[in-house]
Coordinates of C-alpha atoms in Angstrom, one line a residue:
Chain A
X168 CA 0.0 0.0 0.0
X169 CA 1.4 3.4 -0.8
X170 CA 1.0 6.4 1.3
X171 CA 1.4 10.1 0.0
X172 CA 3.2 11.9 3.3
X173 CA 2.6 15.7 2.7
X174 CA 4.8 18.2 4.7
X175 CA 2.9 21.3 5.7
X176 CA 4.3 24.3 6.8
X177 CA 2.9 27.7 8.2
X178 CA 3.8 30.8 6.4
X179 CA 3.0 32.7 9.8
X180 CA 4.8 30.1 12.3
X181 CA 7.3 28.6 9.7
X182 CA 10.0 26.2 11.6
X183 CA 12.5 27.9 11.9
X184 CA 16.0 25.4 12.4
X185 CA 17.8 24.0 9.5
X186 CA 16.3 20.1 9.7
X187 CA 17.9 18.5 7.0
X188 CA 20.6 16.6 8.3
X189 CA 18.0 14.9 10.5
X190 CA 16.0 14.3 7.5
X191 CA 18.6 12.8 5.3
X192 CA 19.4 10.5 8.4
X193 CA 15.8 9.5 8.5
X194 CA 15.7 9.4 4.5
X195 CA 18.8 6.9 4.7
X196 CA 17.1 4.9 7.4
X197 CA 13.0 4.4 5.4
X198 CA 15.4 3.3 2.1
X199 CA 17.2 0.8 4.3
X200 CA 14.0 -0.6 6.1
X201 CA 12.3 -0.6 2.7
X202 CA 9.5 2.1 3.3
X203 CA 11.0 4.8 0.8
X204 CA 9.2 4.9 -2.8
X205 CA 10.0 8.9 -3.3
X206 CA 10.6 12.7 -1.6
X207 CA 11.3 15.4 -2.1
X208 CA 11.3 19.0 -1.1
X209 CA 9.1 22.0 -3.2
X210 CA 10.2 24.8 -3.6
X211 CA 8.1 28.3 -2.2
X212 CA 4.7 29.0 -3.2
X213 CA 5.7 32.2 -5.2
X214 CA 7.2 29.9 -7.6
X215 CA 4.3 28.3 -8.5
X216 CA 2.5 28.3 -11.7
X217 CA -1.1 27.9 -12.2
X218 CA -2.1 26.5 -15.5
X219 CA -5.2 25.8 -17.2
X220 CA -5.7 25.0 -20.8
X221 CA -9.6 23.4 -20.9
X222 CA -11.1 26.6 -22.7
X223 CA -9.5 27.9 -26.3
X224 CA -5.8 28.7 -24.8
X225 CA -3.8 28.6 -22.3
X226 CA -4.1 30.6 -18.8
X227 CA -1.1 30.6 -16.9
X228 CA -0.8 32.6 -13.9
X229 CA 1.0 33.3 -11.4
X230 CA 1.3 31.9 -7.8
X231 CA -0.5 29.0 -5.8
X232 CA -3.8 27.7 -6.9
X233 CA -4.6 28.8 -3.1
X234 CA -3.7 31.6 -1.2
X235 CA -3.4 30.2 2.5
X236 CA -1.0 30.5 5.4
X237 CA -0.6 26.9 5.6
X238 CA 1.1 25.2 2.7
X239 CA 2.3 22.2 1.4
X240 CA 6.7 22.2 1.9
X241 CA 7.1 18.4 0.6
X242 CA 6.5 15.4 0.0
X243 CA 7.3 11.7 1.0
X244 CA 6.0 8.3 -0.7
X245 CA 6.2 5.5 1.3
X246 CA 5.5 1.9 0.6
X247 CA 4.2 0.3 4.0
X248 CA 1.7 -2.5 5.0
X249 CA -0.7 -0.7 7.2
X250 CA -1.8 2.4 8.2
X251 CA -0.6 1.6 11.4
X252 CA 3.0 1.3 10.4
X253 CA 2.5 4.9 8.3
X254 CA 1.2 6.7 11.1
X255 CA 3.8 5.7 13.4
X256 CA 6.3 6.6 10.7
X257 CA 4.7 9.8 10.0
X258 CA 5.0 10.8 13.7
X259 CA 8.1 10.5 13.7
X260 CA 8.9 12.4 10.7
X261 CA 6.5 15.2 12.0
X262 CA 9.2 15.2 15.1
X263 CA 12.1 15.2 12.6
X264 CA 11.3 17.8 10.3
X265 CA 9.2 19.9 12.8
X266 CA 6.4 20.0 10.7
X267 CA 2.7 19.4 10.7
X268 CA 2.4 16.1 8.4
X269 CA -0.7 14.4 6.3
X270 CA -1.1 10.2 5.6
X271 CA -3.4 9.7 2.8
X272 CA -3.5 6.6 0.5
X273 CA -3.3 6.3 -3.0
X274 CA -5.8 4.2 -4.4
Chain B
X18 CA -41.1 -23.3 22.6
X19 CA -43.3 -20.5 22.0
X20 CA -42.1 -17.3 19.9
X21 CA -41.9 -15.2 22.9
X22 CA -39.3 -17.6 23.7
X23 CA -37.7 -18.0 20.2
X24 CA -37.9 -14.2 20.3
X25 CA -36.1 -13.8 23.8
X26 CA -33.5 -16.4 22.5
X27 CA -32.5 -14.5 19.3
X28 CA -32.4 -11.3 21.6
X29 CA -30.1 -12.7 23.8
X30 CA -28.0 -14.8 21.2
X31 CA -27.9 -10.9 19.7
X32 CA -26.7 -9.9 22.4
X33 CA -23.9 -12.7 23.3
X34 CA -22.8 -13.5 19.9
X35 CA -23.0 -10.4 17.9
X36 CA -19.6 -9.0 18.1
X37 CA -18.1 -12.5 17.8
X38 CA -19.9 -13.7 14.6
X39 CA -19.0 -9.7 13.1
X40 CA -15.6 -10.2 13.8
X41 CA -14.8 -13.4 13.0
X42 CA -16.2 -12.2 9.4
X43 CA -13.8 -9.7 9.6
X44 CA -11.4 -11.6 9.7
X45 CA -11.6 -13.7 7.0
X46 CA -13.5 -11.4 4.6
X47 CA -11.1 -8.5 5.5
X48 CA -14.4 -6.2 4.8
X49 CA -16.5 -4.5 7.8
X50 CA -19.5 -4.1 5.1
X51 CA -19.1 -7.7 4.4
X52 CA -19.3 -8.8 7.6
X53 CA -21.6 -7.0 9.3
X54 CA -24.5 -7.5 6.4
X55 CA -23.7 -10.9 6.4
X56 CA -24.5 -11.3 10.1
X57 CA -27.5 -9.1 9.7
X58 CA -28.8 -11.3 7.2
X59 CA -28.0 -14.7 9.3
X60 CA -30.0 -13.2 12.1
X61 CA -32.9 -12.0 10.1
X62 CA -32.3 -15.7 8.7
X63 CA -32.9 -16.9 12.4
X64 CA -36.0 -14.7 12.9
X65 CA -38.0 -16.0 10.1
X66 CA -36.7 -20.2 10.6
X67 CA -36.2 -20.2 14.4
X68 CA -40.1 -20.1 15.0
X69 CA -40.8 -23.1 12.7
X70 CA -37.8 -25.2 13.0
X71 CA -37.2 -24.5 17.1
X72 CA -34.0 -22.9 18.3
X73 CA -30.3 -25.1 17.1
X74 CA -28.5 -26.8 19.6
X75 CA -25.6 -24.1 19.2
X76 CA -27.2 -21.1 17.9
X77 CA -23.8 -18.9 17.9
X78 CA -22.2 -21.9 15.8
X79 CA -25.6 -21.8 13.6
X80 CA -25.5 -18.0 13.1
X81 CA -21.9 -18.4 12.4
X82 CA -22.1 -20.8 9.4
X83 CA -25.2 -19.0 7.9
X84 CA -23.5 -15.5 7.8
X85 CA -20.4 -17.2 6.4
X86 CA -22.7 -18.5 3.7
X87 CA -24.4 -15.3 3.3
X88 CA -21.2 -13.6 3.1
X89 CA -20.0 -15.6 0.3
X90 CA -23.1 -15.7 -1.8
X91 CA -22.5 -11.9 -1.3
X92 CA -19.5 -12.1 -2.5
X93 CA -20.2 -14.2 -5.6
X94 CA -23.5 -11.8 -6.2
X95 CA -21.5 -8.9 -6.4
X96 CA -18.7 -10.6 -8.6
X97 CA -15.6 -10.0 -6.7
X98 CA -15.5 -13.5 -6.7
X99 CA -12.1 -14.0 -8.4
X100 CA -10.5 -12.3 -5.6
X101 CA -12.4 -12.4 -2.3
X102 CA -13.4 -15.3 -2.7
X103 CA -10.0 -17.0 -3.0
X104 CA -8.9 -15.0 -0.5
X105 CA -11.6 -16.2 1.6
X106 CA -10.9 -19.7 0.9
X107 CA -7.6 -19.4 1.3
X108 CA -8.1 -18.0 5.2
X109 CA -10.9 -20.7 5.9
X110 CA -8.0 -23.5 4.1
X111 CA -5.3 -22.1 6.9
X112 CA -4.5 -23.8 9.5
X113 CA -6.5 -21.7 12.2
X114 CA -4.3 -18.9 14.4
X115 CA -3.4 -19.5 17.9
X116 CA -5.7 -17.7 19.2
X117 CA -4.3 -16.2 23.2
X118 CA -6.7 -15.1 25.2
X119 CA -5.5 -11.3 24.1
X120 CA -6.2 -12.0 20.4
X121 CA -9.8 -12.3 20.7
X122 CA -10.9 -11.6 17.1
X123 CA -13.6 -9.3 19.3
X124 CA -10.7 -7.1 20.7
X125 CA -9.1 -6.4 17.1
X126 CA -12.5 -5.4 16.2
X127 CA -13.1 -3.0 18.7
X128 CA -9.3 -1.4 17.9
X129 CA -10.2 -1.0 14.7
X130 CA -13.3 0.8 15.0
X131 CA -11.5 3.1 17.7
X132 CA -8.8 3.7 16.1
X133 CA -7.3 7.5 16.5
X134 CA -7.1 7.9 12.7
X135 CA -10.7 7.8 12.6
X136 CA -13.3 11.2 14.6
X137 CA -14.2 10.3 17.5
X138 CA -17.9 10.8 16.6
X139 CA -17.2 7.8 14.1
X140 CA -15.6 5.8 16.8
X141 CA -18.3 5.8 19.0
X142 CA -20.8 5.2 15.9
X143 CA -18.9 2.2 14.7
X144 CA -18.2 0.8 17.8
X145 CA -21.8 0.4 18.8
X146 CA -22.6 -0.6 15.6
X147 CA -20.2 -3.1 14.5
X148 CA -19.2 -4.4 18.6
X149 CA -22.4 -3.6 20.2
X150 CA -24.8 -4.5 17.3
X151 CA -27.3 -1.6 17.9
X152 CA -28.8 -0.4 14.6
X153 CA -27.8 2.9 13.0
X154 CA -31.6 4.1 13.3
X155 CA -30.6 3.8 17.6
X156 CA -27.3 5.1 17.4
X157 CA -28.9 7.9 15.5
X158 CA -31.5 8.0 17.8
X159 CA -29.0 8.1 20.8
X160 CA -27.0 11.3 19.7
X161 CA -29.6 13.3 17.9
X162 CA -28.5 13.0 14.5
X163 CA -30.9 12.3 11.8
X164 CA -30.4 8.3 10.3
X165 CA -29.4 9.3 6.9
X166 CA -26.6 11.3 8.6
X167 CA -25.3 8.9 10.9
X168 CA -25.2 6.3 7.8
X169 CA -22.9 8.4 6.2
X170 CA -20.6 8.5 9.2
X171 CA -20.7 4.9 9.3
X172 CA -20.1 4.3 5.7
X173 CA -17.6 7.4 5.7
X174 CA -15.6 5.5 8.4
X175 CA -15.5 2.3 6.7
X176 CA -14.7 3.4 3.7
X177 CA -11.9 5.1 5.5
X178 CA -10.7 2.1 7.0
X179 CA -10.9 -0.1 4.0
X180 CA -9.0 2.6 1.9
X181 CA -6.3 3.8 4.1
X182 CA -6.2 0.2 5.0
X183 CA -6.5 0.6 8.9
X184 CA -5.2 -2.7 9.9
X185 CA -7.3 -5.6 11.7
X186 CA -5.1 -6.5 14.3
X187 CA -4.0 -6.3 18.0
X188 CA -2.0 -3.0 18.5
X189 CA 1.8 -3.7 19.1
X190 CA 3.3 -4.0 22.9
X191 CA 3.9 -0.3 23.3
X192 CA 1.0 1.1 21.4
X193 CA -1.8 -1.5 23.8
X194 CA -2.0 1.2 26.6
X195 CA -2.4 4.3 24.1
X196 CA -4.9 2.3 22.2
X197 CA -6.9 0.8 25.0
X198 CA -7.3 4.1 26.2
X199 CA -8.8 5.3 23.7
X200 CA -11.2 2.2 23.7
X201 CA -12.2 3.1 27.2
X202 CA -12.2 7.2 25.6
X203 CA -15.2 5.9 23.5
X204 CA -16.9 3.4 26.0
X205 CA -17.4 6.5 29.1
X206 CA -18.4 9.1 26.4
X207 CA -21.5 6.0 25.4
X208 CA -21.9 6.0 28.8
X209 CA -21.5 9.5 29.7
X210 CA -24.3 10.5 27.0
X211 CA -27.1 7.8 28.2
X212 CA -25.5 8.9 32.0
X213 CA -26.7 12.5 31.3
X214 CA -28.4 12.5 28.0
X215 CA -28.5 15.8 26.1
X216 CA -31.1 17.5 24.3
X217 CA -34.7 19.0 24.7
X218 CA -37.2 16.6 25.1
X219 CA -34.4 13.8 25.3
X220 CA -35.0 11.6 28.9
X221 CA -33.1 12.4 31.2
X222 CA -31.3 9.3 31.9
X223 CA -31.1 7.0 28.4
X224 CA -30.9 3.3 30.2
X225 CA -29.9 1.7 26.8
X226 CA -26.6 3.6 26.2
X227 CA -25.6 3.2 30.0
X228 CA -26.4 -0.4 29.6
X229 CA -24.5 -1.3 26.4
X230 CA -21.7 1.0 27.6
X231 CA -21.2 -1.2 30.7
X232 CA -22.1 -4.5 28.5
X233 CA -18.9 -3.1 26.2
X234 CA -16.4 -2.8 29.2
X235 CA -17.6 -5.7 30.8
X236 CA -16.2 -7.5 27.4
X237 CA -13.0 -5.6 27.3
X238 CA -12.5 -6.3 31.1
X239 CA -13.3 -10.0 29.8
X240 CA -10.4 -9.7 27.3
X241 CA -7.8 -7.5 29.0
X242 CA -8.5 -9.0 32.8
X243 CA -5.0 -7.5 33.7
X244 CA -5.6 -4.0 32.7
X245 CA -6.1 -1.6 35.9
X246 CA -8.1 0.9 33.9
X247 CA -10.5 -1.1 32.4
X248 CA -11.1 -2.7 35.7
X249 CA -11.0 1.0 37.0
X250 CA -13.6 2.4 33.9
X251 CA -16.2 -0.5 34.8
X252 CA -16.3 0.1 38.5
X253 CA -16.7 3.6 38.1
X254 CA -19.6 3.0 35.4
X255 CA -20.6 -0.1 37.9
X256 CA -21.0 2.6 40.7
X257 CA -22.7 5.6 38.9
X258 CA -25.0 3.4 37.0
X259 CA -26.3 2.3 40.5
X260 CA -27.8 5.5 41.9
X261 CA -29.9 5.3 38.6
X262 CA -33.0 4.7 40.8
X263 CA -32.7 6.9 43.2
X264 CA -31.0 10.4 40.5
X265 CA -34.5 11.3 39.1
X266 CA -37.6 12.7 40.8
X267 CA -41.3 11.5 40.5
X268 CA -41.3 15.1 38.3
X269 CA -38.4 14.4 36.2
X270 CA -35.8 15.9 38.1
X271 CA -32.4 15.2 38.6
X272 CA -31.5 14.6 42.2
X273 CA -27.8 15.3 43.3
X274 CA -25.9 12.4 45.4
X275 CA -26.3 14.4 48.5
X276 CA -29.9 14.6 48.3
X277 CA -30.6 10.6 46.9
X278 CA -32.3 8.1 48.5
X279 CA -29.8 5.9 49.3
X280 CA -32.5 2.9 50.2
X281 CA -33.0 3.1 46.2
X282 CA -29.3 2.2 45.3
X283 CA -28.7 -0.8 43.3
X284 CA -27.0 -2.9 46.0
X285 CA -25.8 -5.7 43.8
X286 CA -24.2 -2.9 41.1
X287 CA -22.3 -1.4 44.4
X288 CA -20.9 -4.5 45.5
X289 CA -19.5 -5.5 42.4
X290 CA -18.4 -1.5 41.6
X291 CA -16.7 -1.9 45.6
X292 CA -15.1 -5.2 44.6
X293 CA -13.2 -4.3 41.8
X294 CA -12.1 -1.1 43.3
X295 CA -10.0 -3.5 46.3
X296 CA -8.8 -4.8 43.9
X297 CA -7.6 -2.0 42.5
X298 CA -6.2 -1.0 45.6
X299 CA -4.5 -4.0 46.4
X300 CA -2.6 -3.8 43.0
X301 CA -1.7 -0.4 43.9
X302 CA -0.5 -1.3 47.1
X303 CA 1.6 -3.4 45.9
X304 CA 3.1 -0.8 43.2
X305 CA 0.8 -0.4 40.2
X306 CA 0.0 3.6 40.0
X307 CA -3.5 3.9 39.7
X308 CA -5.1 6.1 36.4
X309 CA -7.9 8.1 36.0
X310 CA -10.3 5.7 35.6
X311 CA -9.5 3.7 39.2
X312 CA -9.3 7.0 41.3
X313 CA -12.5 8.1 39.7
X314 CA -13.8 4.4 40.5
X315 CA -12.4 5.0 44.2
X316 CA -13.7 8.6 44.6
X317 CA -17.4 6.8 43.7
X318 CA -16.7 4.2 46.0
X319 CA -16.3 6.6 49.1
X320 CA -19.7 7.8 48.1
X321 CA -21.5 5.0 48.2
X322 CA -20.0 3.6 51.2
X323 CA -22.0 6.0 53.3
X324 CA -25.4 4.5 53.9
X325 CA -26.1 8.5 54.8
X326 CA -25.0 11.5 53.3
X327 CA -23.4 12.6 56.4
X328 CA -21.1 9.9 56.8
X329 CA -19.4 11.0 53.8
X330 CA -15.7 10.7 54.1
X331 CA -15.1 13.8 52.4
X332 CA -11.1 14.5 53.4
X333 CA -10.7 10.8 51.9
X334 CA -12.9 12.0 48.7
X335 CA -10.6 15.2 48.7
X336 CA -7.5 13.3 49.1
X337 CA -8.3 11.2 46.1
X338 CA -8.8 14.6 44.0
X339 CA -5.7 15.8 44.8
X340 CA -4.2 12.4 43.4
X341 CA -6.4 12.9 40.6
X342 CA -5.5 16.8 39.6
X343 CA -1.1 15.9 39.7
X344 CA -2.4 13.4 36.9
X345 CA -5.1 15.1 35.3
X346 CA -4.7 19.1 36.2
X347 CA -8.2 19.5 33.7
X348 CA -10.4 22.6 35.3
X349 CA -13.2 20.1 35.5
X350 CA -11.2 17.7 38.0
X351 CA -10.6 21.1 39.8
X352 CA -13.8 21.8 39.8
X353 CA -14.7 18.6 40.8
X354 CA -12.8 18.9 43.8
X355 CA -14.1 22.4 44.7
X356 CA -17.2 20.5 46.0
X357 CA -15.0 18.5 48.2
X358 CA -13.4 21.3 49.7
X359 CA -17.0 22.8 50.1
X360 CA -17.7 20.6 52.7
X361 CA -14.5 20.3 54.8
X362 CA -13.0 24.2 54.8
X363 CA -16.5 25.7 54.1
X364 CA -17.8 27.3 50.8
X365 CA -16.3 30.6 51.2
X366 CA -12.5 28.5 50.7
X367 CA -14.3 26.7 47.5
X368 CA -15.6 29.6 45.8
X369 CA -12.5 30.9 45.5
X370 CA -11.0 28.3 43.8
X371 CA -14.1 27.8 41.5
X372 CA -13.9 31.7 40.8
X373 CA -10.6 31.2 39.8
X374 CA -11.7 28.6 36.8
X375 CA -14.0 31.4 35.1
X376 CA -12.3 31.9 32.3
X377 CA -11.6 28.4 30.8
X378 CA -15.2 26.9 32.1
X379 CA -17.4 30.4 31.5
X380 CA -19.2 28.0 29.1
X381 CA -19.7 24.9 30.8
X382 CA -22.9 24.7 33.2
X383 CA -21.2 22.9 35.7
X384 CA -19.2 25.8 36.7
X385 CA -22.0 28.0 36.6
X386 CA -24.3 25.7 38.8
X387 CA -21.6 24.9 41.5
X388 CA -21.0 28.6 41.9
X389 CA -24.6 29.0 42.3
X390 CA -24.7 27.1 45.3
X391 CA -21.9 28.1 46.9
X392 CA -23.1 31.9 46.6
X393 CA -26.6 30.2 47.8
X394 CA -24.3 29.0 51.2
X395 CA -23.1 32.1 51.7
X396 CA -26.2 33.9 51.2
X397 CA -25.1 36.4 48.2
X398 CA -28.8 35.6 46.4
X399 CA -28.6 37.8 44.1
X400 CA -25.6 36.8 42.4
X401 CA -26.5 33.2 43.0
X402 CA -29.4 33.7 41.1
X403 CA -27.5 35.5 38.1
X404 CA -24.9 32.0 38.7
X405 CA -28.6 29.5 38.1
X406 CA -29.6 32.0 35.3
X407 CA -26.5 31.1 33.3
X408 CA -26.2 27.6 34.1
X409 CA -29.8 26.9 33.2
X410 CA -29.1 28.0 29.4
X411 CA -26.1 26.4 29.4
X412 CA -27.5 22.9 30.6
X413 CA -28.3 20.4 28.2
X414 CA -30.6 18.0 30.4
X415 CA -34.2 18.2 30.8
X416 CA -33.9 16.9 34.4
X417 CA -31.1 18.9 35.3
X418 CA -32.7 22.2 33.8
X419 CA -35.7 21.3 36.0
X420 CA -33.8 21.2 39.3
X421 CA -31.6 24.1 39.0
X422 CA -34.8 26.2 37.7
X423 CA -36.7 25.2 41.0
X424 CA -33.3 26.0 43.4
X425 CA -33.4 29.1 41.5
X426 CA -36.9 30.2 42.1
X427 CA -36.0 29.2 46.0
X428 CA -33.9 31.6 46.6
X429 CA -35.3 34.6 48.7

């Protein structure tokens, strides 16, 4: 079963120390326990690009589909049994990258 | 056998083998829906053959291999036959699990629909549906929700489970006491509701939620005899459930435990209740630190030792509180124990510690109606009166709004 982990930070609260040694450990540890499918890190929401091409051209514009203070930082894809084992996974990786996370499933 | 006796012995074959048959489906359909219309369909099965063809030897064994078959005609009808059905057959061609006393097939049900991934609202929806077999038109019933909205929370959380694949399974070694927590989370807030039910026009005491709350932890304390808390969570439900009699009025009030009959007290319940709280103690004596659950239990038990109101050991109730607040600082234990200090320092001492809760309970009517007769003590009317007013709107029960409107219009 394969989970979509989504990193979400807070523009107004954003965490604040450099985590990434922490998470490279923890990276280095789900590829050896055979949880790691995928991650990686996005970059700011004022580098997005909104397109949409279902009338006669295509509107691109500029910025997040969503204005909000929350926003999404990263992602993970994990390979693991149960929800059980994501969740517990996921805590810890909240913990490790100080950051609020999400678990959903892909179908 | 007549049918009034078929009919009592499908009710209490409903009752005993419910959860069992449901999750033993579970199991080896890997599908909540599966299983629990299966069952439904075995005992509907029962209703219409038991009458003609007399009650089976066995009936839970009879139910069992009826809602088996249903399940797998389902199966077939709905043509996932290819894979469910092998999978079935491969499960039922196993060798079967050893099967400790903790891996009750019941118990992995009950974790599942408690887990913490799913709202707590769904929780205590499933549970009752899937573990205590009451119908969603009840549970609906129970919490005030229309039917076709409590479906859809049952449905939503069993879709959830099925597609974020929420395991079926005993929790691990260090996750059991998180988890079973949250079981026993689930089973007080049943109780809790039928203990003092909510709503206009609701009674005020809902008998079949503070009965299949106990029924639940009476199973889990069946499963889990070791666990101090679920001994702890039945002896406290044990205890409240029996001043039942004697908490409301010929009118339909609620009468508080210092005004209760005490003659009306359910005896039996309160031996039981007293029972498991030595035992309780006696594990704590010998080292286990007691939760929530078994001080609450032992706070209950001090009540209902006295066989009169004034025999109340209230220093030992107050010395239990202050065990209670280092574990559980909440403003409601504090509260709580504002009453105890009531009646051994006076209500002038208790006030001010209930005044000093304001701002995190200004919206619970507990606060509101403890400060209203403490003011009533002390003889301050008029903002006792202002202290009912509020409490009054905020109270959800019929049978409490009732008695604090009459101590209200007492006041001079």
């Amino acid at each position: 079963m394969r989970y979509l982990v989504s990193v979400i930070d807070d523009k107004s609260n954003p965490s604040s120390t450099d985590r990434q040694p922490a998470i490279s450990a923890f990276n280095e540890r789900l590829i050896a326990e055979g949880y790691w499918v995928f991650a990686g890190g996005l970059a700011d929401t004022d580098a997005a690009t909104v397109v949409d091409n279902r009338g006669e051209q295509a509107v691109f514009s500029d910025g997040p589909f969503v204005e909000s203070k929350e926003y999404l930082a990263g992602v993970w894809v994990w390979e693991a049994p149960d929800l059980d084992v994501a969740l517990k996974l996921a805590a810890e990786a909240s913990k490790i990258c100080d950051r609020k996370v999400e678990v959903r499933p892909f179908l | 056998m007549s049918d009034v006796d078929v009919c009592e012995a499908i009710t209490r074959v409903h009752h005993d083998e419910w959860a069992r048959i449901v999750a033993a489906l579970t199991r080896r359909f890997g599908d909540l829906d599966i299983a629990e219309e299966a069952a439904a369909e075995a005992f509907a099965t029962a209703v219409e053959r038991w009458p003609a063809d007399g009650v089976p030897p066995n009936p839970g064994a009879w139910l069992t291999t009826t809602a088996n078959r249903k399940a797998i005609d389902r199966i077939r009808r709905e043509n996932k036959r290819d894979d469910k059905h092998r999978e079935a057959q491969m499960v039922y061609d196993d060798p079967p699990e050893p099967v400790g006393a903790i891996d009750d097939d019941r118990l992995r049900l009950i974790f599942t629909c408690c887990h913490p991934a799913l709202a707590v609202e769904s929780r205590v929806a499933l549970t009752l549906r899937m573990v205590g077999g009451l119908t969603v038109p009840e549970i609906a019933r129970a919490f005030l929700v229309q039917g076709t909205a409590m479906e859809r929370r049952i449905t939503r959380a069993k879709a959830k489970i099925k597609a974020a694949r929420i395991p079926y399974r005993m929790p691990s070694a260090d996750d059991l006491p998180a988890r079973v927590s949250g079981v026993l989370a689930v089973l007080f807030l049943v109780f809790n509701e039928g203990y003092l039910a909510s709503g206009p026009g609701t009674d005020p005491v809902r008998h079949d939620l503070t009965t299949e709350a106990i029924r639940l932890t009476r199973l889990i304390r069946a499963l889990l005899p070791q666990d101090g808390e679920v001994a702890g969570l039945l002896a406290l439900m044990l205890l409240i459930e029996a001043r039942r009699p004697a908490r409301v009025s010929a009118s339909g009030e609620l009468v508080p435990l210092t005004e209760q009959d005490r003659g009306a007290w359910d005896a039996e319940l309160i031996a039981e209740g007293h029972r498991l709280v030595r035992e309780r103690l006696a594990a704590a004596a010998a080292g286990a630190a007691p939760g929530r659950y078994q001080i609450l239990a032992a706070i209950n038990a001090v009540h209902t030792s006295a066989r009169d109101v004034r025999d109340t050991d209230w220093s030992q109730v107050l010395a239990l509180y202050d065990q209670l607040v280092r574990l559980d600082p909440s403003p409601i234990i504090a509260l709580n124990r504002a009453i105890a200090v009531a009646e051994l320092d006076g209500p002038e001492v208790a006030l001010a510690i209930v005044d000093r809760l304001a701002e995190t309970l200004a919206g619970y009517h507990a606060y509101h109606a403890t400060r209203a007769d403490l003011l009533r003590r002390l003889g301050q009317s008029r903002q006792s009166r202002a202290a009912y007013d509020r409490a009054i709107e905020l109270a959800g029960n019929t049978g409490e709004t009732a008695y604090l409107t009459r101590r209200r219009d007492q006041l001079q």
